[in-house]
Structures are given as structure tokens and as C-alpha cells.
Coordinates of C-alpha atoms in Angstrom, one line a residue:
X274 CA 146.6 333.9 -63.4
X275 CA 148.1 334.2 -59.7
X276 CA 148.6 331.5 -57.1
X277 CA 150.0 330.3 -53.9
X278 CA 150.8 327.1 -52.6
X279 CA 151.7 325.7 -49.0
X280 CA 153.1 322.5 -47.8
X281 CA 152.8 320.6 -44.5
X282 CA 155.5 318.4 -43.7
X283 CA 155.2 317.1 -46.8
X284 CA 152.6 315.1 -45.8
X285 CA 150.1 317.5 -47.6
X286 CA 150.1 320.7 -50.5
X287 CA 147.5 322.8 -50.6
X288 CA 147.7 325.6 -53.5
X289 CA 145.1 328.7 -54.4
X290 CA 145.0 329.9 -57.9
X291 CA 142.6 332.7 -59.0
X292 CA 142.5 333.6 -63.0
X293 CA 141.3 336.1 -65.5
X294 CA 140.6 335.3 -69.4
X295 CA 139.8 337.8 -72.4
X296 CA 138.9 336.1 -75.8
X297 CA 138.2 337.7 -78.8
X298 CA 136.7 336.7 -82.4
X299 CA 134.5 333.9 -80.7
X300 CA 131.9 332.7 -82.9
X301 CA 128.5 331.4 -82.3
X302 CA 125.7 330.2 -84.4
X303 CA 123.2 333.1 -85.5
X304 CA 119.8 333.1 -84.3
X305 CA 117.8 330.9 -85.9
X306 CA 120.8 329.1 -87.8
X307 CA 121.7 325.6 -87.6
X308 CA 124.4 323.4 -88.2
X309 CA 122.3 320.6 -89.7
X310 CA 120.6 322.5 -92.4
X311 CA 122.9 323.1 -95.6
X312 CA 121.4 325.6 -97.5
X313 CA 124.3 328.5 -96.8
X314 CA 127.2 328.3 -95.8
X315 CA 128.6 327.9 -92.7
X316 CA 130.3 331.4 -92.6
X317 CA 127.0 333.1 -93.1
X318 CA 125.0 331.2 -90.1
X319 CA 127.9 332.3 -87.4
X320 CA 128.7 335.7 -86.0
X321 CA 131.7 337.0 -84.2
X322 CA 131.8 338.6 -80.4
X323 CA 134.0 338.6 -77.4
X324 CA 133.8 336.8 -74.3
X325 CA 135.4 336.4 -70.8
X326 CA 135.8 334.1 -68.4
X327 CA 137.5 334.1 -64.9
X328 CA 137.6 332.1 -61.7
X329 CA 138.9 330.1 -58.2
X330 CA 140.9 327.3 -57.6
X331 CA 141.4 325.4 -54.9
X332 CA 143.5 322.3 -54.1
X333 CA 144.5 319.8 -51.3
X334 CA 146.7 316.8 -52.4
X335 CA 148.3 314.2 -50.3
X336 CA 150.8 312.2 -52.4
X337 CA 152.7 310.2 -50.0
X338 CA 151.7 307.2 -47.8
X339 CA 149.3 304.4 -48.7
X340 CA 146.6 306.5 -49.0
X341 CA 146.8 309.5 -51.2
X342 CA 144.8 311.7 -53.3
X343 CA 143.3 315.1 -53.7
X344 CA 140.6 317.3 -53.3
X345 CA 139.7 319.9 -55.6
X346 CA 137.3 322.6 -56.6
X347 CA 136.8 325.4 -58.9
X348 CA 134.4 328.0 -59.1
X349 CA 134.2 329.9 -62.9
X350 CA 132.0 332.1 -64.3
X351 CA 132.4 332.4 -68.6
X352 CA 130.3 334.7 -70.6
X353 CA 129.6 336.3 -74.1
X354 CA 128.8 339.1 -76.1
X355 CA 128.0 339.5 -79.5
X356 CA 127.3 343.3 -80.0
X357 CA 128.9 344.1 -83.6
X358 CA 126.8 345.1 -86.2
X359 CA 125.2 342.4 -88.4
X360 CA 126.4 340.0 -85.9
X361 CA 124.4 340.5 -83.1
X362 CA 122.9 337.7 -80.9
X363 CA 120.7 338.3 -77.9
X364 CA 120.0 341.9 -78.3
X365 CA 123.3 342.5 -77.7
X366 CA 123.2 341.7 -74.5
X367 CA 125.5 339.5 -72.4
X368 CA 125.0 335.9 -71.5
X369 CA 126.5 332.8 -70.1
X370 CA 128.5 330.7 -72.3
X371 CA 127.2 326.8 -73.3
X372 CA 129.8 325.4 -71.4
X373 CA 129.7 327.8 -68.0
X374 CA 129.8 325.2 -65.4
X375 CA 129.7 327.8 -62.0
X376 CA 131.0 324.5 -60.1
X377 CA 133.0 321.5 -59.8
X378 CA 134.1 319.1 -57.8
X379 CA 136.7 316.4 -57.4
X380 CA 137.7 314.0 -54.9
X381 CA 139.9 311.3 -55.7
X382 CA 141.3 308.6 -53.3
X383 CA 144.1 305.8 -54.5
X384 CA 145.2 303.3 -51.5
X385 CA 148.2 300.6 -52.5
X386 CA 147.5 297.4 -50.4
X387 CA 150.2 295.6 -51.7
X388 CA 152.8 295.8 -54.2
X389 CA 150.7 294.0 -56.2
X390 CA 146.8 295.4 -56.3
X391 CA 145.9 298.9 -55.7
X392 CA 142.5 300.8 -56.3
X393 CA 141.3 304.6 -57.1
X394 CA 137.6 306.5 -56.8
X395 CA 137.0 309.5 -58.2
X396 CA 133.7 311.1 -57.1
X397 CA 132.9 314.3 -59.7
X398 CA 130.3 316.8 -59.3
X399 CA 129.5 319.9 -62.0
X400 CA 127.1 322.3 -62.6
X401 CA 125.1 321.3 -65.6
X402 CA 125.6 323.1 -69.0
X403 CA 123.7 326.1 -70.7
X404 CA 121.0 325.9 -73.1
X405 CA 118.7 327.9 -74.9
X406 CA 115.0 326.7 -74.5
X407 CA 111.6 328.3 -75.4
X408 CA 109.7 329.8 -72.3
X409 CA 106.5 331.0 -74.1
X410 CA 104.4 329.6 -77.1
X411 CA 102.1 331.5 -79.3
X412 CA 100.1 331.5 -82.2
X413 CA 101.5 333.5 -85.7
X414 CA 99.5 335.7 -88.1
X415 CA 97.2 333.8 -90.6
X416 CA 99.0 331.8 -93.4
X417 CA 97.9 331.3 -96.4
X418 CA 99.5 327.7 -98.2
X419 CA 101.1 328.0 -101.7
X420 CA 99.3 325.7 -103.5
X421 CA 95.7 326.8 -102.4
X422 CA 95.6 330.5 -101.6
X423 CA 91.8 330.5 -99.8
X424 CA 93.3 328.3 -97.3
X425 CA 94.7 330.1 -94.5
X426 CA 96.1 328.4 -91.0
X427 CA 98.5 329.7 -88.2
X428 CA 101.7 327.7 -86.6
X429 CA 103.2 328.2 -83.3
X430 CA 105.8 329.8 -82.6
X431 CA 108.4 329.8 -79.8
X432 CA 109.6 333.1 -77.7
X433 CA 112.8 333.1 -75.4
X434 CA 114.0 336.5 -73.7
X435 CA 118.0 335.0 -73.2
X436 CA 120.3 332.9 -75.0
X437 CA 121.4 330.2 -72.9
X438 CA 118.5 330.8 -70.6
X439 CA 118.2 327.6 -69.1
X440 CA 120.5 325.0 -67.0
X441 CA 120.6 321.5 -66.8
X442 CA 120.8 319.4 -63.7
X443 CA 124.3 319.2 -62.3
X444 CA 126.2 315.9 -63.1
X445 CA 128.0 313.3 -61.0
X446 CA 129.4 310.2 -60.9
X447 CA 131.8 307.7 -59.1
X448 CA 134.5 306.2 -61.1
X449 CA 136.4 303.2 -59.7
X450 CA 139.3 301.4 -61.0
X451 CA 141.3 298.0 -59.6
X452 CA 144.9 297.1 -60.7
X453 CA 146.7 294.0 -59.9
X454 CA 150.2 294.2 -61.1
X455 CA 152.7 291.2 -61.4
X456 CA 156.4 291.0 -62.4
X457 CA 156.7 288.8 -65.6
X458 CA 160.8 289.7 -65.3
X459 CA 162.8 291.6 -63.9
X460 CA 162.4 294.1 -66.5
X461 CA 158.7 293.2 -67.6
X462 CA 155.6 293.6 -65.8
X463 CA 151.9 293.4 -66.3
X464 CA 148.9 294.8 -65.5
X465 CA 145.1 294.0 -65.2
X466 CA 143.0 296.5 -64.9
X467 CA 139.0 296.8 -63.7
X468 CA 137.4 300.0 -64.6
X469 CA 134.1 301.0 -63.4
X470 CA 132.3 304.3 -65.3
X471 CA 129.8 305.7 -63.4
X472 CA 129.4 302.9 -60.9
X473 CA 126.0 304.2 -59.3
X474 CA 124.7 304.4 -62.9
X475 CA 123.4 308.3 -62.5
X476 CA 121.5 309.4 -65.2
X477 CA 123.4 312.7 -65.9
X478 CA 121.9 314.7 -68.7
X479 CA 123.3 315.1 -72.2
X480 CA 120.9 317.3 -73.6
X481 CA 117.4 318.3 -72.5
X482 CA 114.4 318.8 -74.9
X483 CA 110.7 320.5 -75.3
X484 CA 108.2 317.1 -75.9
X485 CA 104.8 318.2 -77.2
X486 CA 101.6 315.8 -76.3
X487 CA 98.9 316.2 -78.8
X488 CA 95.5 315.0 -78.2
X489 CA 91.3 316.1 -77.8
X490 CA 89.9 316.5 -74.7
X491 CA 86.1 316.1 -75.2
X492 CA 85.8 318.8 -78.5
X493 CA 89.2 320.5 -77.6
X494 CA 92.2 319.9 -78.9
X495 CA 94.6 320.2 -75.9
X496 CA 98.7 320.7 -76.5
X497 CA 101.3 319.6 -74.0
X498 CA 104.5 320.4 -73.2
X499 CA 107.0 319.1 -71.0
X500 CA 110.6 319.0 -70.5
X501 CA 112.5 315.5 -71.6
X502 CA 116.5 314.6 -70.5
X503 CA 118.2 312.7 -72.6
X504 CA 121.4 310.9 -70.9
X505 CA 124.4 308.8 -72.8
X506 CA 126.3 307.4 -70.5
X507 CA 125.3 304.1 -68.1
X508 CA 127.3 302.2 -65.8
X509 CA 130.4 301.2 -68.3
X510 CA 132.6 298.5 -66.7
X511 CA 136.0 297.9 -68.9
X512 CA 138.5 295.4 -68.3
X513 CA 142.1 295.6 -69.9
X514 CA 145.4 294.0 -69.8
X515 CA 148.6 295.9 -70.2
X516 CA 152.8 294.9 -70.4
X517 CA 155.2 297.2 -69.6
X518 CA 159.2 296.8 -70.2

């Protein structure tokens, strides 16, 4: 890692900060494996590779005054291979880690109007996460079913060139919080506190999924697919109440 910072005045700091990561021994779930089924061990559904990641920083922070805060953002890039024999994933080729978020964004503002009620917001932005989902269907070789051999049917199967081959939508929110403080004693003092998660109540994806629609059109029976997001996280207010001594 290597940085510089700068100060104006002290009035404002602005710092710089590039970095460079090597990781070893990573693991990652084998293809086709799955932590929810529990017929093998776990050691025997991961594999071991290497990955990297490395990236910018950039800050600009005001923390004096009535109104302070900061401005940051960070550009990264993380990626994987898993090349070793018996442990390869993705043909051995390189790809983008789950979590490789290419940008974010953060701008937080707190103003003091008094020595007794202050507020913050936080706006965040981020480049969704990675995820491995099925670009082609198609059908598989007959079948024929265990119990009645004459029987014979197909199923469909899934195709994806990459591992993490596709990204969701970028996230961002607004966070707000309100504080009004009061002096119980000289030595004790409290705090209630308004906290607002989310406040514009974006639906930011958690996880996005392949939904097949089944159904005949006239003699044909017709198969749908489309992409569904699934998202956690509403508007959350929270209201607590804190002493201090």
C-alpha cells in the first residue's frame, strides 16, 4: 500500500492511497457443489486457488466547523484462479471474485445546530456483486427412469461459459440519523437517537434468480424464463436511548 495526504488550513485533508493484494489457498465451492446438500463433506465440494486484488482510494474530509464530513471513493478490481490439478474451476481461467464491487461511493455530511441536536446522512453507492447465472438452456440425451426402463425422457440443462458471469444492479441508499443530547449531570448525559435505514426505500438487490413460466400455447408447450431480484432490506427506522457517565 502507498499514500499521500494534504492539508488545507486545516480546514480540509485530502489523502490518496493506491494498494496491491496477493492471496493464496482461497477456496471456492467446486462446480456443481453446494453448500446445502450434505452428502460429502465439505472438504471434498471446495477447491483451492489464488487470487488478487488491488485498487484507488480517494478521500476529502472536513472535520472542523459546524458542518463536517467526507467524501470518499474507491475503485478495486479482485479476481481468482483456480488452476491446480483436481481443483480446477472455470477452465482454469481467471474470473472476478463474488464480492468485486469495481466502485463505491460515500458521502457523508453531520451539521451540530446546537449543543443539543445534531444530524448525519450518508448517501452510499456500489457496484452490485458477482454471480454465476445460466446463459443458454438445452435439452440432454434420452433418459431412461429406474423403475420402468421402456420409458425414456430428456431434462434441461443449463450452460454458462464464466464463473461469476453476471452483475447485479448497483446499490444505494441514504441513511439519516438525529441526536438530541441533554445533560442529566454534570457527569451524566443522555441521548436519543432517530435512525433512518434506507430512507428512499430503494430496492437494492440481495440476490437475483432464473424464474421459469410454464404453460401451452394452443398444442405447444411454451417455457419461460426471466430474471427475478430478490431484495432484504426496506426503509428501517430505529429509535434508541442511550446514558453516558
Amino acid at each position: 500500500a502507498l499514500g499521500a495526504a494534504y492539508s488545507v488550513d486545516g480546514l480540509a485533508d485530502f489523502t490518496l492511497e493506491g494498494y496491491y493484494k496477493q492471496m493464496d489457498n482461497l477456496l471456492e465451492y467446486k462446480e456443481g457443489s453446494s453448500y446445502m446438500s450434505g452428502d460429502t463433506d465439505w472438504q471434498n465440494k471446495v477447491a483451492m486457488g489464488k487470487g488478487w486484488s488491488y485498487g484507488l482510494e480517494l478521500m476529502a474530509q472536513r472535520s472542523v466547523g459546524r458542518l463536517n464530513g467526507w467524501i470518499a471513493y474507491t475503485w478495486n478490481k479482485s479476481q481468482r484462479r483456480f488452476d491446480r490439478p483436481g481443483m480446477v474451476i472455470n477452465g482454469g481461467r481467471t474470473f472476478d471474485a463474488k464480492y468485486d464491487r469495481r466502485h463505491k461511493l460515500d458521502i457523508t455530511c453531520n451539521y451540530k445546530f446546537s449543543d443539543r441536536f445534531d444530524m448525519s446522512a450518508t448517501w452510499l453507492f456500489e457496484t452490485g456483486n458477482c454471480g454465476t447465472i445460466y446463459t443458454q438452456y438445452y435439452d440432454s440425451e434420452l433418459l431412461a427412469d429406474e423403475k420402468d426402463e421402456q420409458y425414456q425422457y430428456t431434462t434441461t440443462l443449463g450452460y454458462y461459459e464464466n464463473r461469476n458471469n453476471f452483475r447485479l444492479n448497483p446499490t444505494h441508499r441514504l441513511d439519516l440519523s438525529f441526536n438530541w443530547h441533554r445533560k442529566l449531570s454534570e457527569r451524566v448525559n443522555r441521548t436519543l437517537n432517530l435512525s433512518i435505514y434506507n430512507a428512499y426505500n430503494n430496492r437494492n438487490p440481495f440476490l437475483v434468480y432464473v424464474y421459469t413460466d410454464s404453460y401451452y400455447r394452443g398444442d405447444e408447450w411454451v417455457e419461460e424464463r426471466t430474471l427475478r431480484q430478490l431484495t432484504l432490506f426496506p426503509i428501517l427506522p430505529t429509535l434508541s436511548y442511550s446514558i453516558s457517565f
